PDB file of C-alpha atoms and ligand atoms in Angstrom:
ATOM      1  CA  MET A   1     -61.828 198.686 148.220  1.00 47.00           C
ATOM      2  CA  LYS A   2     -66.044 198.733 147.260  1.00 48.00           C
ATOM      3  CA  ASN A   3     -66.889 196.987 143.974  1.00 54.00           C
ATOM      4  CA  GLY A   4     -68.370 199.783 142.617  1.00 55.00           C
ATOM      5  CA  SER A   5     -64.934 201.501 142.034  1.00 56.00           C
ATOM      6  CA  ILE A   6     -63.435 198.109 141.099  1.00 54.00           C
ATOM      7  CA  ALA A   7     -65.800 197.773 138.246  1.00 55.00           C
ATOM      8  CA  LEU A   8     -65.325 201.328 137.101  1.00 53.00           C
ATOM      9  CA  MET A   9     -61.505 200.851 137.273  1.00 53.00           C
ATOM     10  CA  ILE A  10     -61.437 197.342 135.105  1.00 51.00           C
ATOM     11  CA  SER A  11     -63.582 199.347 132.694  1.00 52.00           C
ATOM     12  CA  LEU A  12     -61.220 202.508 132.591  1.00 49.00           C
ATOM     13  CA  LEU A  13     -58.246 200.533 132.366  1.00 49.00           C
ATOM     14  CA  VAL A  14     -59.869 198.602 129.084  1.00 46.00           C
ATOM     15  CA  LEU A  15     -60.378 201.893 127.687  1.00 46.00           C
ATOM     16  CA  VAL A  16     -57.451 203.192 127.993  1.00 46.00           C
ATOM     17  CA  PHE A  17     -55.718 200.147 126.681  1.00 46.00           C
ATOM     18  CA  SER A  18     -57.544 199.820 123.954  1.00 44.00           C
ATOM     19  CA  ALA A  19     -57.293 203.685 122.981  1.00 44.00           C
ATOM     20  CA  CYS A  20     -53.178 202.680 123.162  1.00 42.00           C
ATOM     21  CA  ALA A  21     -53.438 199.222 121.265  1.00 43.00           C
ATOM     22  CA  ASP A  22     -55.478 201.399 118.401  1.00 43.00           C
ATOM     23  CA  ASN A  23     -53.066 204.239 118.445  1.00 44.00           C
ATOM     24  CA  THR A  24     -50.059 201.503 117.827  1.00 43.00           C
ATOM     25  CA  THR A  25     -51.896 199.926 115.119  1.00 42.00           C
ATOM     26  CA  THR A  26     -52.910 202.938 113.343  1.00 42.00           C
ATOM     27  CA  THR A  27     -51.252 203.712 110.206  1.00 43.00           C
ATOM     28  CA  ASN A  28     -53.020 207.386 110.639  1.00 45.00           C
ATOM     29  CA  LYS A  29     -49.062 209.113 110.453  1.00 46.00           C
ATOM     30  CA  SER A  30     -50.120 212.225 112.879  1.00 47.00           C
ATOM     31  CA  ASP A  31     -51.493 210.013 115.679  1.00 48.00           C
ATOM     32  CA  LYS A  32     -48.132 207.942 115.304  1.00 48.00           C
ATOM     33  CA  VAL A  33     -46.062 211.193 115.961  1.00 50.00           C
ATOM     34  CA  ALA A  34     -47.841 212.194 118.822  1.00 52.00           C
ATOM     35  CA  HIS A  35     -47.652 209.251 120.189  1.00 52.00           C
ATOM     36  CA  ASP A  36     -43.910 208.775 119.573  1.00 59.00           C
ATOM     37  CA  VAL A  37     -43.838 212.146 121.481  1.00 82.00           C
ATOM     38  CA  GLU A  38     -44.872 211.562 125.019  1.00 91.00           C
ATOM     39  CA  PRO A  39     -41.977 210.039 127.157  1.00 95.00           C
ATOM     40  CA  GLU A  40     -41.834 206.283 127.728  1.00 96.00           C
ATOM     41  CA  GLY A  41     -42.440 206.958 131.348  1.00 97.00           C
ATOM     42  CA  LEU A  42     -45.508 209.119 131.173  1.00 97.00           C
ATOM     43  CA  GLN A  43     -47.139 207.020 128.135  1.00 97.00           C
ATOM     44  CA  LEU A  44     -46.786 204.010 131.155  1.00 97.00           C
ATOM     45  CA  ILE A  45     -48.060 206.287 133.561  1.00 97.00           C
ATOM     46  CA  LYS A  46     -51.180 206.986 131.736  1.00 96.00           C
ATOM     47  CA  LYS A  47     -51.512 203.453 130.776  1.00 97.00           C
ATOM     48  CA  ASN A  48     -50.659 201.744 134.067  1.00 97.00           C
ATOM     49  CA  CYS A  49     -51.675 204.353 136.275  1.00 97.00           C
ATOM     50  CA  TYR A  50     -53.969 207.161 135.607  1.00 96.00           C
ATOM     51  CA  ALA A  51     -57.154 204.347 136.407  1.00 95.00           C
ATOM     52  CA  CYS A  52     -56.691 205.258 139.956  1.00 96.00           C
ATOM     53  CA  HIS A  53     -54.581 207.952 140.040  1.00 96.00           C
ATOM     54  CA  ASN A  54     -56.309 210.189 137.890  1.00 93.00           C
ATOM     55  CA  PRO A  55     -55.717 213.857 137.794  1.00 93.00           C
ATOM     56  CA  ASN A  56     -58.510 215.221 136.136  1.00 92.00           C
ATOM     57  CA  THR A  57     -60.858 214.601 138.778  1.00 90.00           C
ATOM     58  CA  ASN A  58     -63.278 217.345 140.024  1.00 89.00           C
ATOM     59  CA  SER A  59     -63.200 217.561 143.929  1.00 88.00           C
ATOM     60  CA  HIS A  60     -61.073 215.706 146.767  1.00 85.00           C
ATOM     61  CA  ASP A  61     -64.085 213.824 147.310  1.00 84.00           C
ATOM     62  CA  ASP A  62     -64.247 212.046 144.260  1.00 85.00           C
ATOM     63  CA  ILE A  63     -61.247 210.390 144.018  1.00 91.00           C
ATOM     64  CA  ILE A  64     -59.998 206.720 144.522  1.00 93.00           C
ATOM     65  CA  ALA A  65     -56.524 207.364 144.716  1.00 95.00           C
ATOM     66  CA  PRO A  66     -54.096 210.301 145.659  1.00 94.00           C
ATOM     67  CA  PRO A  67     -53.150 212.141 142.704  1.00 95.00           C
ATOM     68  CA  LEU A  68     -49.595 211.554 141.550  1.00 96.00           C
ATOM     69  CA  ILE A  69     -48.258 214.939 142.268  1.00 95.00           C
ATOM     70  CA  ALA A  70     -49.271 214.096 146.114  1.00 93.00           C
ATOM     71  CA  VAL A  71     -47.436 211.068 146.001  1.00 95.00           C
ATOM     72  CA  LYS A  72     -44.151 212.687 144.542  1.00 95.00           C
ATOM     73  CA  ASN A  73     -44.566 215.276 147.248  1.00 91.00           C
ATOM     74  CA  HIS A  74     -44.503 212.633 149.962  1.00 88.00           C
ATOM     75  CA  TYR A  75     -41.707 210.690 148.272  1.00 91.00           C
ATOM     76  CA  SER A  76     -39.949 214.148 147.995  1.00 88.00           C
ATOM     77  CA  ARG A  77     -40.009 214.724 151.739  1.00 80.00           C
ATOM     78  CA  ALA A  78     -39.191 211.108 152.671  1.00 79.00           C
ATOM     79  CA  TYR A  79     -36.038 210.611 150.713  1.00 81.00           C
ATOM     80  CA  SER A  80     -33.605 213.536 150.066  1.00 77.00           C
ATOM     81  CA  SER A  81     -31.861 212.169 147.083  1.00 89.00           C
ATOM     82  CA  LYS A  82     -33.002 211.321 143.528  1.00 95.00           C
ATOM     83  CA  ASP A  83     -31.601 207.883 143.852  1.00 94.00           C
ATOM     84  CA  GLU A  84     -33.617 206.489 147.123  1.00 90.00           C
ATOM     85  CA  PHE A  85     -36.654 208.239 145.647  1.00 94.00           C
ATOM     86  CA  VAL A  86     -36.842 206.124 142.531  1.00 96.00           C
ATOM     87  CA  ARG A  87     -35.390 203.411 144.230  1.00 94.00           C
ATOM     88  CA  GLU A  88     -38.168 202.842 146.917  1.00 92.00           C
ATOM     89  CA  MET A  89     -40.710 204.165 144.375  1.00 96.00           C
ATOM     90  CA  THR A  90     -39.534 201.291 142.222  1.00 97.00           C
ATOM     91  CA  ASN A  91     -40.204 198.756 144.700  1.00 95.00           C
ATOM     92  CA  TRP A  92     -43.336 200.002 145.729  1.00 96.00           C
ATOM     93  CA  ILE A  93     -44.995 199.615 142.418  1.00 97.00           C
ATOM     94  CA  VAL A  94     -43.569 196.598 141.728  1.00 97.00           C
ATOM     95  CA  HIS A  95     -44.907 195.385 145.471  1.00 94.00           C
ATOM     96  CA  PRO A  96     -47.069 197.611 146.828  1.00 94.00           C
ATOM     97  CA  GLU A  97     -46.830 196.435 150.753  1.00 86.00           C
ATOM     98  CA  GLU A  98     -48.760 197.852 153.752  1.00 81.00           C
ATOM     99  CA  GLU A  99     -45.902 197.952 156.031  1.00 74.00           C
ATOM    100  CA  MET A 100     -44.211 200.339 153.508  1.00 81.00           C
ATOM    101  CA  ALA A 101     -46.497 202.678 152.858  1.00 85.00           C
ATOM    102  CA  LEU A 102     -45.599 206.358 153.396  1.00 86.00           C
ATOM    103  CA  MET A 103     -49.179 207.623 152.805  1.00 88.00           C
ATOM    104  CA  MET A 104     -50.930 206.455 155.607  1.00 80.00           C
ATOM    105  CA  GLY A 105     -53.551 208.933 155.421  1.00 80.00           C
ATOM    106  CA  ALA A 106     -54.103 207.275 151.926  1.00 87.00           C
ATOM    107  CA  VAL A 107     -54.142 203.693 153.326  1.00 85.00           C
ATOM    108  CA  ASN A 108     -56.656 204.235 155.959  1.00 79.00           C
ATOM    109  CA  ARG A 109     -58.977 206.289 153.465  1.00 82.00           C
ATOM    110  CA  PHE A 110     -58.190 204.210 150.003  1.00 89.00           C
ATOM    111  CA  ASN A 111     -57.051 200.906 151.414  1.00 88.00           C
ATOM    112  CA  VAL A 112     -53.494 200.105 150.365  1.00 90.00           C
ATOM    113  CA  MET A 113     -52.824 200.157 146.785  1.00 95.00           C
ATOM    114  CA  PRO A 114     -53.404 196.742 145.009  1.00 96.00           C
ATOM    115  CA  SER A 115     -49.788 194.550 142.953  1.00 96.00           C
ATOM    116  CA  LEU A 116     -50.655 195.522 139.202  1.00 96.00           C
ATOM    117  CA  GLY A 117     -47.914 192.821 137.851  1.00 96.00           C
ATOM    118  CA  ILE A 118     -45.371 195.521 136.627  1.00 97.00           C
ATOM    119  CA  SER A 119     -41.808 195.009 135.895  1.00 97.00           C
ATOM    120  CA  LYS A 120     -39.331 196.310 137.606  1.00 97.00           C
ATOM    121  CA  GLU A 121     -37.764 198.134 134.381  1.00 98.00           C
ATOM    122  CA  ASP A 122     -41.162 199.755 133.624  1.00 98.00           C
ATOM    123  CA  ALA A 123     -41.691 200.917 137.037  1.00 98.00           C
ATOM    124  CA  LYS A 124     -38.157 202.159 137.401  1.00 98.00           C
ATOM    125  CA  LYS A 125     -38.918 204.465 134.026  1.00 98.00           C
ATOM    126  CA  MET A 126     -42.253 205.840 135.623  1.00 98.00           C
ATOM    127  CA  ALA A 127     -40.524 206.424 139.246  1.00 98.00           C
ATOM    128  CA  THR A 128     -37.808 208.477 137.094  1.00 98.00           C
ATOM    129  CA  TYR A 129     -40.317 210.231 135.073  1.00 98.00           C
ATOM    130  CA  ILE A 130     -42.515 211.385 138.270  1.00 98.00           C
ATOM    131  CA  PHE A 131     -39.240 212.528 140.013  1.00 97.00           C
ATOM    132  CA  GLU A 132     -37.810 214.172 137.051  1.00 97.00           C
ATOM    133  CA  ASN A 133     -40.772 215.880 135.686  1.00 96.00           C
ATOM    134  CA  GLU A 134     -43.514 218.282 136.856  1.00 94.00           C
ATOM    135  CA  LEU A 135     -47.145 216.223 136.988  1.00 94.00           C
ATOM    136  CA  GLU A 136     -50.538 217.159 136.224  1.00 93.00           C
ATOM    137  CA  LYS A 137     -52.307 218.641 138.992  1.00 92.00           C
ATOM    138  CA  PRO A 138     -56.179 218.226 139.333  1.00 93.00           C
ATOM    139  CA  LYS A 139     -57.869 221.462 139.792  1.00 91.00           C
ATOM    140  CA  TRP A 140     -58.562 221.072 143.579  1.00 89.00           C
ATOM    141  CA  PHE A 141     -54.923 220.132 144.422  1.00 89.00           C
ATOM    142  CA  ALA A 142     -53.866 223.534 145.275  1.00 85.00           C
ATOM    143  CA  ALA A 143     -56.771 224.437 147.636  1.00 81.00           C
ATOM    144  CA  HIS A 144     -56.742 221.217 149.424  1.00 78.00           C
ATOM    145  CA  GLU A 145     -52.692 221.080 150.002  1.00 76.00           C
ATOM    146  CA  LYS A 146     -53.124 224.603 151.518  1.00 70.00           C
ATOM    147  CA  GLU A 147     -56.221 223.416 153.770  1.00 65.00           C
ATOM    148  CA  MET A 148     -54.833 220.438 154.748  1.00 63.00           C
ATOM    149  CA  HIS A 149     -51.479 220.297 154.897  1.00 57.00           C
ATOM    150  CA  GLY A 150     -50.413 224.070 155.405  1.00 49.00           C
ATOM    151  CA  GLY A 151     -48.954 224.468 151.842  1.00 41.00           C
ATOM    152  CA  LYS A 152     -46.355 221.973 150.219  1.00 39.00           C
ATOM    153  CA  ASN A 153     -44.153 221.870 152.793  1.00 40.00           C
ATOM    154  CA  GLY A 154     -46.633 220.157 155.084  1.00 40.00           C
ATOM    155  CA  GLN A 155     -46.344 216.779 156.359  1.00 42.00           C
ATOM    156  CA  GLY A 156     -49.247 214.818 155.581  1.00 46.00           C
ATOM    157  CA  MET A 157     -50.206 212.434 157.571  1.00 46.00           C
ATOM    158  CA  GLY A 158     -47.954 211.102 160.475  1.00 52.00           C
ATOM    159  CA  GLY A 159     -44.661 211.161 158.818  1.00 62.00           C
ATOM    160  CA  ASN A 160     -41.318 211.732 159.964  1.00 68.00           C
ATOM    161  CA  MET A 161     -40.521 215.280 159.018  1.00 70.00           C
ATOM    162  CA  TRP A 162     -40.496 216.391 162.412  1.00 79.00           C
ATOM    163  CA  LYS A 163     -37.473 214.871 162.525  1.00 81.00           C
ATOM    164  CA  LYS A 164     -35.927 217.595 160.295  1.00 78.00           C
ATOM    165  CA  LYS A 165     -38.057 220.061 161.551  1.00 80.00           C
ATOM    166  CA  ILE A 166     -36.499 220.046 165.038  1.00 85.00           C
ATOM    167  CA  ALA A 167     -32.947 218.680 164.506  1.00 84.00           C
ATOM    168  CA  LEU A 168     -30.530 219.154 166.719  1.00 85.00           C
ATOM    169  CA  VAL A 169     -28.101 222.561 166.441  1.00 82.00           C
ATOM    170  CA  ASP A 170     -24.249 220.875 166.965  1.00 83.00           C
ATOM    171  CA  GLY A 171     -26.079 218.055 168.598  1.00 85.00           C
ATOM    172  CA  LYS A 172     -27.303 220.296 171.307  1.00 90.00           C
ATOM    173  CA  LYS A 173     -30.814 218.631 172.511  1.00 92.00           C
ATOM    174  CA  TRP A 174     -34.037 220.703 173.556  1.00 93.00           C
ATOM    175  CA  HIS A 175     -34.601 221.146 176.988  1.00 92.00           C
ATOM    176  CA  SER A 176     -37.755 219.362 178.271  1.00 91.00           C
ATOM    177  CA  ASP A 177     -39.165 220.068 181.400  1.00 91.00           C
ATOM    178  CA  LYS A 178     -39.409 216.851 184.011  1.00 92.00           C
ATOM    179  CA  ALA A 179     -43.108 217.132 183.852  1.00 93.00           C
ATOM    180  CA  THR A 180     -43.536 216.365 179.987  1.00 94.00           C
ATOM    181  CA  PHE A 181     -40.555 213.659 180.402  1.00 94.00           C
ATOM    182  CA  GLU A 182     -42.726 211.816 183.092  1.00 95.00           C
ATOM    183  CA  HIS A 183     -45.681 211.690 180.636  1.00 96.00           C
ATOM    184  CA  ILE A 184     -43.676 210.680 177.568  1.00 96.00           C
ATOM    185  CA  GLN A 185     -42.644 208.017 179.935  1.00 96.00           C
ATOM    186  CA  ALA A 186     -46.122 207.127 180.755  1.00 97.00           C
ATOM    187  CA  LEU A 187     -47.384 206.990 177.467  1.00 97.00           C
ATOM    188  CA  LYS A 188     -44.529 204.493 176.605  1.00 97.00           C
ATOM    189  CA  ARG A 189     -45.882 202.352 179.387  1.00 97.00           C
ATOM    190  CA  ILE A 190     -49.301 202.640 177.995  1.00 96.00           C
ATOM    191  CA  GLY A 191     -47.986 201.276 174.439  1.00 95.00           C
ATOM    192  CA  SER A 192     -46.263 198.703 175.746  1.00 93.00           C
ATOM    193  CA  ASN A 193     -48.688 197.743 178.621  1.00 93.00           C
ATOM    194  CA  ALA A 194     -51.380 197.076 175.850  1.00 90.00           C
ATOM    195  CA  ASN A 195     -51.862 193.377 175.229  1.00 83.00           C
ATOM    196  CA  SER A 196     -54.478 191.231 173.524  1.00 86.00           C
ATOM    197  CA  LEU A 197     -55.372 194.119 170.816  1.00 92.00           C
ATOM    198  CA  GLU A 198     -57.545 191.597 169.087  1.00 92.00           C
ATOM    199  CA  GLN A 199     -59.980 193.513 167.645  1.00 93.00           C
ATOM    200  CA  THR A 200     -60.433 197.168 165.967  1.00 92.00           C
ATOM    201  CA  GLY A 201     -61.905 198.219 169.212  1.00 95.00           C
ATOM    202  CA  ASP A 202     -58.964 197.559 171.366  1.00 96.00           C
ATOM    203  CA  PHE A 203     -56.988 199.930 169.343  1.00 96.00           C
ATOM    204  CA  HIS A 204     -59.687 202.521 169.784  1.00 95.00           C
ATOM    205  CA  GLN A 205     -59.514 202.267 173.385  1.00 96.00           C
ATOM    206  CA  LEU A 206     -55.676 202.229 173.493  1.00 97.00           C
ATOM    207  CA  ALA A 207     -55.664 205.783 171.327  1.00 97.00           C
ATOM    208  CA  ALA A 208     -58.327 207.138 173.723  1.00 97.00           C
ATOM    209  CA  GLN A 209     -56.166 206.190 176.751  1.00 97.00           C
ATOM    210  CA  PHE A 210     -53.114 207.970 174.314  1.00 97.00           C
ATOM    211  CA  SER A 211     -55.044 210.927 174.119  1.00 96.00           C
ATOM    212  CA  LYS A 212     -55.902 211.243 177.909  1.00 96.00           C
ATOM    213  CA  GLU A 213     -51.921 211.253 178.989  1.00 96.00           C
ATOM    214  CA  LEU A 214     -51.414 213.503 175.540  1.00 95.00           C
ATOM    215  CA  ASP A 215     -53.845 216.045 177.406  1.00 94.00           C
ATOM    216  CA  ASN A 216     -52.085 215.859 180.668  1.00 94.00           C
ATOM    217  CA  LEU A 217     -49.259 216.456 179.224  1.00 93.00           C
ATOM    218  CA  LEU A 218     -50.403 219.700 177.447  1.00 92.00           C
ATOM    219  CA  ASN A 219     -51.926 220.591 180.444  1.00 91.00           C
ATOM    220  CA  ASP A 220     -48.751 219.954 182.395  1.00 90.00           C
ATOM    221  CA  CYS A 221     -46.152 221.487 180.172  1.00 88.00           C
ATOM    222  CA  THR A 222     -44.249 224.539 181.223  1.00 89.00           C
ATOM    223  CA  MET A 223     -41.793 224.636 178.430  1.00 87.00           C
ATOM    224  CA  GLU A 224     -41.383 227.716 176.623  1.00 88.00           C
ATOM    225  CA  GLY A 225     -39.879 229.781 173.634  1.00 90.00           C
ATOM    226  CA  PRO A 226     -37.657 227.362 171.301  1.00 90.00           C
ATOM    227  CA  ASP A 227     -37.521 224.372 173.308  1.00 92.00           C
ATOM    228  CA  HIS A 228     -41.925 224.758 173.415  1.00 92.00           C
ATOM    229  CA  ASN A 229     -41.947 225.072 169.589  1.00 90.00           C
ATOM    230  CA  ALA A 230     -39.661 221.894 169.119  1.00 92.00           C
ATOM    231  CA  LEU A 231     -42.183 220.318 171.834  1.00 93.00           C
ATOM    232  CA  HIS A 232     -44.777 221.275 169.649  1.00 90.00           C
ATOM    233  CA  LYS A 233     -43.457 219.979 166.226  1.00 88.00           C
ATOM    234  CA  TYR A 234     -43.217 216.619 167.595  1.00 92.00           C
ATOM    235  CA  LEU A 235     -46.203 216.077 169.106  1.00 93.00           C
ATOM    236  CA  MET A 236     -48.202 217.113 166.192  1.00 88.00           C
ATOM    237  CA  PRO A 237     -47.705 214.216 164.461  1.00 87.00           C
ATOM    238  CA  LEU A 238     -48.143 211.827 167.353  1.00 92.00           C
ATOM    239  CA  MET A 239     -51.522 213.140 167.945  1.00 92.00           C
ATOM    240  CA  LYS A 240     -51.882 212.732 164.081  1.00 86.00           C
ATOM    241  CA  LYS A 241     -51.182 208.735 164.499  1.00 88.00           C
ATOM    242  CA  ASN A 242     -52.959 208.533 167.573  1.00 92.00           C
ATOM    243  CA  LYS A 243     -56.141 210.169 165.664  1.00 89.00           C
ATOM    244  CA  MET A 244     -55.729 207.573 163.264  1.00 86.00           C
ATOM    245  CA  LEU A 245     -55.154 204.770 165.775  1.00 91.00           C
ATOM    246  CA  GLY A 246     -58.449 206.153 167.230  1.00 91.00           C
ATOM    247  CA  GLN A 247     -60.046 205.602 163.882  1.00 85.00           C
ATOM    248  CA  VAL A 248     -58.400 202.120 162.460  1.00 83.00           C
ATOM    249  CA  LYS A 249     -60.827 199.857 160.643  1.00 79.00           C
ATOM    250  CA  SER A 250     -58.324 196.507 160.966  1.00 81.00           C
ATOM    251  CA  VAL A 251     -56.263 195.326 163.418  1.00 84.00           C
ATOM    252  CA  GLN A 252     -53.284 194.915 160.988  1.00 80.00           C
ATOM    253  CA  ARG A 253     -53.859 198.422 160.668  1.00 81.00           C
ATOM    254  CA  GLY A 254     -53.427 199.284 164.210  1.00 88.00           C
ATOM    255  CA  ALA A 255     -51.058 197.458 165.381  1.00 88.00           C
ATOM    256  CA  HIS A 256     -48.780 199.261 162.296  1.00 84.00           C
ATOM    257  CA  ILE A 257     -49.998 202.559 163.617  1.00 88.00           C
ATOM    258  CA  LEU A 258     -49.253 201.637 167.000  1.00 93.00           C
ATOM    259  CA  GLN A 259     -45.233 200.532 166.275  1.00 89.00           C
ATOM    260  CA  LYS A 260     -45.040 204.008 164.592  1.00 88.00           C
ATOM    261  CA  ILE A 261     -45.987 205.520 167.396  1.00 93.00           C
ATOM    262  CA  GLN A 262     -44.144 203.803 170.049  1.00 93.00           C
ATOM    263  CA  SER A 263     -41.121 204.466 167.529  1.00 90.00           C
ATOM    264  CA  GLN A 264     -41.420 208.055 167.654  1.00 92.00           C
ATOM    265  CA  LEU A 265     -41.804 207.990 171.764  1.00 95.00           C
ATOM    266  CA  GLU A 266     -38.692 206.104 171.819  1.00 94.00           C
ATOM    267  CA  GLU A 267     -37.343 208.752 169.572  1.00 93.00           C
ATOM    268  CA  TYR A 268     -37.946 211.697 172.503  1.00 95.00           C
ATOM    269  CA  GLN A 269     -34.868 211.562 174.170  1.00 94.00           C
ATOM    270  CA  ASN A 270     -32.952 211.302 171.260  1.00 93.00           C
ATOM    271  CA  PHE A 271     -34.067 214.938 170.679  1.00 94.00           C
ATOM    272  CA  PHE A 272     -34.973 216.151 174.371  1.00 95.00           C
ATOM    273  CA  GLN A 273     -32.963 216.484 177.370  1.00 92.00           C
ATOM    274  CA  GLU A 274     -33.848 217.293 181.022  1.00 87.00           C
TER     275      GLU A 274
HETATM  276  C1  HEC B   1     -55.793 200.095 141.521  1.00 62.02           C
HETATM  277  C2  HEC B   1     -55.736 201.239 141.581  1.00 62.02           C
HETATM  278  C3  HEC B   1     -54.199 201.860 141.381  1.00 62.02           C
HETATM  279  C4  HEC B   1     -53.641 201.699 140.737  1.00 62.02           C
HETATM  280  C5  HEC B   1     -54.124 201.470 139.096  1.00 62.02           C
HETATM  281  C6  HEC B   1     -52.225 202.583 140.912  1.00 62.02           C
HETATM  282  N1  HEC B   1     -52.489 202.756 142.221  1.00 62.02           N
HETATM  283 FE1  HEC B   1     -50.958 203.284 142.987  1.00 62.02          FE
HETATM  284  N2  HEC B   1     -52.321 203.775 144.734  1.00 62.02           N
HETATM  285  C7  HEC B   1     -53.546 203.465 144.714  1.00 62.02           C
HETATM  286  C8  HEC B   1     -53.825 203.838 145.911  1.00 62.02           C
HETATM  287  C9  HEC B   1     -55.703 203.794 146.621  1.00 62.02           C
HETATM  288  C10 HEC B   1     -53.172 204.353 146.602  1.00 62.02           C
HETATM  289  C11 HEC B   1     -52.985 205.056 148.293  1.00 62.02           C
HETATM  290  C12 HEC B   1     -52.868 204.239 149.555  1.00 62.02           C
HETATM  291  C13 HEC B   1     -51.368 203.696 149.351  1.00 62.02           C
HETATM  292  O1  HEC B   1     -50.650 204.242 149.693  1.00 62.02           O
HETATM  293  O2  HEC B   1     -51.537 202.318 149.275  1.00 62.02           O
HETATM  294  C14 HEC B   1     -52.031 204.441 145.826  1.00 62.02           C
HETATM  295  C15 HEC B   1     -50.071 205.136 146.408  1.00 62.02           C
HETATM  296  C16 HEC B   1     -49.379 204.883 145.505  1.00 62.02           C
HETATM  297  C17 HEC B   1     -48.111 205.072 145.792  1.00 62.02           C
HETATM  298  C18 HEC B   1     -47.947 205.596 147.275  1.00 62.02           C
HETATM  299  C19 HEC B   1     -47.707 204.512 148.190  1.00 62.02           C
HETATM  300  C20 HEC B   1     -47.250 204.879 149.811  1.00 62.02           C
HETATM  301  O3  HEC B   1     -45.942 205.010 149.738  1.00 62.02           O
HETATM  302  O4  HEC B   1     -48.271 204.797 150.895  1.00 62.02           O
HETATM  303  C21 HEC B   1     -47.205 205.323 144.885  1.00 62.02           C
HETATM  304  C22 HEC B   1     -45.815 205.333 145.057  1.00 62.02           C
HETATM  305  C23 HEC B   1     -48.561 204.872 143.713  1.00 62.02           C
HETATM  306  N3  HEC B   1     -49.200 204.681 144.293  1.00 62.02           N
HETATM  307  C24 HEC B   1     -47.838 204.772 142.217  1.00 62.02           C
HETATM  308  C25 HEC B   1     -48.283 204.112 141.537  1.00 62.02           C
HETATM  309  C26 HEC B   1     -47.830 203.978 139.987  1.00 62.02           C
HETATM  310  C27 HEC B   1     -46.957 204.482 139.791  1.00 62.02           C
HETATM  311  C28 HEC B   1     -49.505 203.273 139.539  1.00 62.02           C
HETATM  312  C29 HEC B   1     -49.346 203.315 138.002  1.00 62.02           C
HETATM  313  C30 HEC B   1     -48.062 201.658 137.646  1.00 62.02           C
HETATM  314  C31 HEC B   1     -50.182 203.343 140.101  1.00 62.02           C
HETATM  315  N4  HEC B   1     -49.645 203.938 141.501  1.00 62.02           N
HETATM  316  C32 HEC B   1     -51.587 202.590 139.976  1.00 62.02           C
HETATM  317  C33 HEC B   1     -54.060 203.031 143.813  1.00 62.02           C
HETATM  318  C34 HEC B   1     -53.630 202.523 142.549  1.00 62.02           C
END
């Protein structure tokens, strides 16, 4: 993160902090009531998260972190139960770790969220609040969602939503033509042959190789109808991941995305058969 934004964040945090401290020490009754009315989860969020996840931004270009509503949408898509959602988000808040990030696009753009020293107890209150309540949306958010992700059911960057979208009916796999199967094998080989990836440029080159093979796959494909649709839904996130691989700014990030690409390639045979 840039120095400028860190300085800005710290001053924002101080501001938010002192505003809160004033409120609790004040003897003004109406102030106190207003403060008490807000659920604790929301108070904690305003105090600890809004400095970066500010819902009152003017445009998508101004932000230094995704708005919490976008974060919530990602978690809701990835986790189907409240327990899982709250557990995973609590873990994240206590211990944000790049390898565990769901929002790969956001990590690429903003860098990974820093560790904030929040207790598990507070983190759980915030995660629960986020799950249970409607969150404030920045005014640019609806238009952005529609544009980027095709409405609220979009799949963000490189997620695993495709698995839900092409779920097998009665355990029956989609039918893949031979050429596509072979291109998937070739993609796997490109991935496993890649070694001595020591610089970001190596990952960019690898992405170019994948990209060429993906083009061949698209050119040779003879699949039709629902099978073709399923293939399309499988390929879109794979291509997104590869696009990110082509732009990584750190070796660690490159290795992480490569691993996601490889595990998606491994899954092909679980959904498609010749
Ligand atoms: C210093 C800035 C900063 C603060 C403060 C901050 N975040 Fe973040 N947060 C980020 C950035 C940047 C991202 C996007 C990159 C990422 O996913 O790590 C992010 C992403 C997230 C994610 C998605 C993680 C994923 O799976 O990719 C969650 C959940 C989250 N923040 C929750 C919170 C909560 C709750 C708070 C308040 C306790 C908070 N954040 C405070 C900067 C911040």
